[in-house]
Short mmCIF file of C-alpha atoms in Angstrom, two decimals:
data_model
loop_
_atom_site.label_atom_id
_atom_site.label_comp_id
_atom_site.label_asym_id
_atom_site.label_seq_id
_atom_site.Cartn_x
_atom_site.Cartn_y
_atom_site.Cartn_z
CA GLY A 1 31.77 -9.08 48.13
CA ALA A 2 32.86 -9.14 44.70
CA VAL A 3 36.79 -10.06 44.13
CA VAL A 4 38.90 -9.48 41.26
CA SER A 5 42.14 -11.44 41.01
CA GLN A 6 45.29 -10.08 39.13
CA HIS A 7 47.95 -11.51 37.36
CA PRO A 8 51.02 -12.65 37.94
CA SER A 9 51.49 -10.55 40.89
CA TRP A 10 54.76 -9.45 38.82
CA VAL A 11 56.70 -9.42 36.46
CA ILE A 12 60.32 -9.13 35.10
CA CYS A 13 60.50 -8.73 30.92
CA LYS A 14 63.43 -7.70 28.70
CA SER A 15 63.40 -4.45 26.97
CA GLY A 16 61.48 -5.36 23.27
CA THR A 17 58.84 -8.50 24.57
CA SER A 18 56.17 -8.68 25.71
CA VAL A 19 53.97 -9.11 28.58
CA LYS A 20 50.25 -10.13 29.52
CA ILE A 21 48.27 -9.34 32.42
CA GLU A 22 44.93 -10.81 32.83
CA CYS A 23 42.87 -9.60 35.36
CA ARG A 24 39.60 -11.50 35.65
CA SER A 25 36.29 -10.80 38.33
CA LEU A 26 35.70 -14.24 40.41
CA ASP A 27 31.91 -14.30 41.60
CA PHE A 28 30.37 -11.69 39.19
CA GLN A 29 30.23 -10.20 36.22
CA ALA A 30 32.33 -7.45 35.01
CA THR A 31 30.84 -5.39 31.55
CA THR A 32 33.07 -3.26 32.17
CA MET A 33 37.09 -3.07 33.42
CA PHE A 34 38.41 -0.34 34.50
CA TRP A 35 43.11 -0.20 33.87
CA TYR A 36 45.46 2.24 36.03
CA ARG A 37 48.95 2.62 36.16
CA GLN A 38 50.96 3.85 39.01
CA PHE A 39 54.31 5.25 39.52
CA PRO A 40 56.53 5.58 42.64
CA LYS A 41 55.64 7.82 44.71
CA GLN A 42 52.97 9.36 42.77
CA SER A 43 48.87 8.60 42.29
CA LEU A 44 47.03 6.15 39.91
CA MET A 45 46.46 7.18 36.76
CA LEU A 46 43.38 5.87 34.56
CA MET A 47 44.98 4.09 31.13
CA ALA A 48 41.69 2.84 29.50
CA THR A 49 38.32 1.72 30.18
CA SER A 50 37.20 -1.73 29.21
CA ASN A 51 33.85 -3.00 27.76
CA GLU A 52 32.80 -6.84 27.14
CA GLY A 53 32.26 -7.17 23.04
CA SER A 54 33.50 -3.93 22.46
CA LYS A 55 37.02 -1.61 21.70
CA ALA A 56 37.78 -0.39 24.81
CA THR A 57 38.57 3.52 25.35
CA TYR A 58 42.08 5.13 25.82
CA GLU A 59 42.55 8.13 28.10
CA GLN A 60 44.61 10.93 26.17
CA GLY A 61 48.21 10.62 26.76
CA VAL A 62 47.55 6.52 25.87
CA GLU A 63 49.12 4.89 23.10
CA LYS A 64 46.44 2.45 21.62
CA ASP A 65 48.57 0.14 20.39
CA LYS A 66 51.37 -0.22 22.82
CA PHE A 67 49.28 -0.80 25.37
CA LEU A 68 46.72 -3.41 23.79
CA ILE A 69 43.83 -4.31 25.80
CA ASN A 70 41.03 -6.73 25.33
CA HIS A 71 37.71 -7.08 27.21
CA ALA A 72 36.63 -10.35 25.14
CA SER A 73 34.11 -12.27 28.40
CA LEU A 74 32.18 -10.95 31.00
CA THR A 75 35.06 -12.40 34.07
CA LEU A 76 38.48 -11.29 31.52
CA SER A 77 40.40 -8.77 30.67
CA THR A 78 43.57 -8.65 29.34
CA LEU A 79 45.91 -5.11 29.27
CA THR A 80 50.05 -6.59 27.05
CA VAL A 81 52.36 -3.96 26.91
CA THR A 82 54.21 -4.63 23.85
CA SER A 83 57.87 -3.57 23.48
CA ALA A 84 57.81 -3.28 26.24
CA HIS A 85 60.58 -0.41 27.74
CA PRO A 86 61.88 0.34 30.75
CA GLU A 87 60.11 3.62 30.79
CA ASP A 88 56.87 1.22 31.33
CA SER A 89 57.92 -0.30 34.55
CA SER A 90 55.13 0.92 36.54
CA PHE A 91 53.01 -1.16 38.91
CA TYR A 92 49.11 -1.58 36.50
CA ILE A 93 45.87 -2.52 38.92
CA CYS A 94 43.11 -3.07 37.56
CA SER A 95 38.99 -3.04 38.96
CA SER A 96 35.64 -3.01 37.68
CA LEU A 97 32.13 -2.05 37.74
CA GLY A 98 31.34 -4.25 41.07
CA PRO A 99 27.46 -5.07 41.72
CA SER A 100 26.97 -2.55 44.61
CA GLY A 101 28.72 -0.09 43.32
CA PRO A 102 32.11 0.69 45.06
CA MET A 103 35.27 -1.14 42.72
CA PRO A 104 37.55 -3.80 43.82
CA PHE A 105 40.53 -3.42 42.50
CA GLY A 106 43.17 -6.19 41.52
CA GLN A 107 45.82 -6.83 43.41
CA GLY A 108 48.14 -5.38 40.85
CA THR A 109 50.88 -6.18 38.92
CA ARG A 110 54.33 -5.12 39.54
CA LEU A 111 56.34 -5.16 36.44
CA THR A 112 59.58 -4.39 35.85
CA VAL A 113 61.51 -4.30 31.91
CA VAL A 114 65.85 -4.43 31.78
CA GLN B 1 39.86 16.80 36.49
CA GLN B 2 42.05 15.24 39.75
CA PRO B 3 41.02 16.23 43.50
CA VAL B 4 43.52 18.04 45.41
CA GLN B 5 44.38 16.30 48.29
CA SER B 6 45.93 17.57 51.49
CA PRO B 7 48.40 17.68 53.22
CA GLN B 8 50.51 15.82 51.78
CA ALA B 9 51.27 14.17 53.67
CA VAL B 10 51.78 13.46 58.42
CA ILE B 11 53.32 11.51 61.45
CA LEU B 12 51.63 10.73 64.34
CA ARG B 13 52.25 8.29 67.38
CA GLU B 14 50.06 6.35 68.30
CA GLY B 15 46.73 7.48 69.32
CA GLU B 16 46.74 10.24 68.24
CA ASP B 17 44.09 12.23 65.73
CA ALA B 18 44.70 13.04 61.83
CA VAL B 19 42.78 15.16 59.29
CA ILE B 20 42.72 14.61 55.99
CA ASN B 21 40.87 16.93 53.03
CA CYS B 22 39.56 15.68 49.65
CA SER B 23 38.46 18.80 47.41
CA SER B 24 37.52 19.30 43.95
CA SER B 25 36.87 22.46 41.62
CA LYS B 26 33.99 21.03 40.20
CA ALA B 27 31.24 19.56 41.86
CA LEU B 28 31.51 16.42 43.64
CA TYR B 29 29.12 13.77 43.51
CA SER B 30 30.38 11.18 44.92
CA VAL B 31 33.46 10.73 46.62
CA HIS B 32 35.38 7.72 47.46
CA TRP B 33 38.62 6.97 49.83
CA TYR B 34 40.80 4.07 49.42
CA ARG B 35 43.99 3.22 51.51
CA GLN B 36 47.51 2.03 50.14
CA LYS B 37 50.25 0.07 52.25
CA HIS B 38 53.61 0.60 49.82
CA GLY B 39 53.72 -2.57 47.30
CA GLU B 40 49.77 -2.89 47.52
CA ALA B 41 47.32 -2.50 45.81
CA PRO B 42 44.53 0.32 47.04
CA VAL B 43 41.83 -1.08 49.55
CA PHE B 44 38.76 0.88 49.71
CA LEU B 45 38.05 2.17 52.42
CA MET B 46 34.18 4.18 52.39
CA ILE B 47 32.43 6.12 49.51
CA LEU B 48 30.13 9.45 50.30
CA LEU B 49 27.47 9.19 48.14
CA LYS B 50 25.23 12.72 49.62
CA GLY B 51 26.40 16.06 50.80
CA GLY B 52 26.31 16.38 53.90
CA GLU B 53 26.61 12.29 54.69
CA GLN B 54 29.47 11.03 57.14
CA LYS B 55 30.63 7.18 57.57
CA GLY B 56 32.55 5.20 59.74
CA HIS B 57 34.58 2.72 60.41
CA GLU B 58 36.01 1.95 63.70
CA LYS B 59 37.58 4.85 63.80
CA ILE B 60 38.15 7.03 60.45
CA SER B 61 35.74 8.56 59.26
CA ALA B 62 34.33 10.37 56.47
CA SER B 63 31.92 13.70 55.72
CA PHE B 64 31.75 15.11 52.78
CA ASN B 65 30.07 18.78 52.36
CA GLU B 66 28.52 19.11 48.78
CA LYS B 67 28.72 21.98 47.97
CA LYS B 68 31.86 23.45 49.26
CA GLN B 69 33.13 20.62 47.51
CA GLN B 70 34.93 18.68 49.46
CA SER B 71 35.18 15.71 51.66
CA SER B 72 37.69 14.99 55.18
CA LEU B 73 38.66 11.33 56.18
CA TYR B 74 39.35 11.93 60.03
CA LEU B 75 42.09 9.58 61.35
CA THR B 76 41.03 8.80 65.67
CA ALA B 77 42.98 7.36 68.28
CA SER B 78 45.61 6.69 65.40
CA GLN B 79 46.80 2.57 65.12
CA LEU B 80 50.06 1.16 64.16
CA SER B 81 47.63 -0.17 60.96
CA TYR B 82 46.75 3.41 60.36
CA SER B 83 49.43 3.92 58.09
CA GLY B 84 50.03 4.26 54.72
CA THR B 85 48.88 6.61 52.10
CA TYR B 86 45.22 7.81 51.64
CA PHE B 87 43.60 8.36 48.42
CA CYS B 88 40.52 10.37 47.66
CA GLY B 89 38.38 9.28 44.04
CA THR B 90 36.10 11.29 42.41
CA PRO B 91 33.95 10.04 39.41
CA ASN B 92 33.87 12.48 36.18
CA LEU B 93 30.67 12.06 35.56
CA ARG B 94 27.70 12.72 37.27
CA SER B 95 26.24 9.05 37.38
CA ASN B 96 27.09 5.41 38.30
CA ASP B 97 30.13 5.58 36.17
CA TYR B 98 33.13 5.24 38.68
CA LYS B 99 35.53 5.67 35.74
CA LEU B 100 37.71 7.65 38.75
CA SER B 101 39.89 10.42 38.94
CA PHE B 102 42.62 10.13 41.97
CA GLY B 103 44.07 12.91 44.51
CA ALA B 104 47.61 12.55 44.70
CA GLY B 105 47.66 10.88 47.91
CA THR B 106 48.65 11.52 51.59
CA THR B 107 50.68 9.40 53.03
CA VAL B 108 50.35 8.68 57.06
CA THR B 109 53.15 7.48 59.39
CA VAL B 110 52.01 6.22 62.06
CA ARG B 111 54.70 5.93 64.97
CA ALA B 112 54.53 3.80 68.05
#
């Protein structure tokens, strides 16, 4: 079945630095990818929809200048958390439109900002 | 708008049954069910596309009542491996747009 690979699985960074998270579709072309954020013991909240070759669509309340999304190819979407702060510490998960519909999720990236 | 899940949490002994409900204030065109283990990404369980549809995998099954705008997930003869947080997800648009809104989750703990 369709596989989405997300890297890294965890990252610790200093406050004020930027972190890039990659999401790759391994055996299919993903024209659309979704980025979610999940705080401890909470549900998944959609941050943005990434479309190959065009600007990402951000959900209300998500700062587009802070969470930069690039979807330059049909197999790779990246999320860069710029000038990260401790409140950005969270579990970030990507998913995509699989060829048969249901979204495979990436493995998730646990970001800790210290 | 997020679907509403109930109960918030349930504790079971191995072999017991449980039902998790997911309801929406808006029309539902499909319902997706996922299970998430601690520290891991959610894993897809099943999707229900039509009103009246029922599906299952081993002893986990689900039903979809389009008219009532709700879906239920049934855990039958629960196993220790069923522990985790279950989420239902519903698409926002009547299309193949898989931009999902997730419920708050139901934490299931199965004890020996």
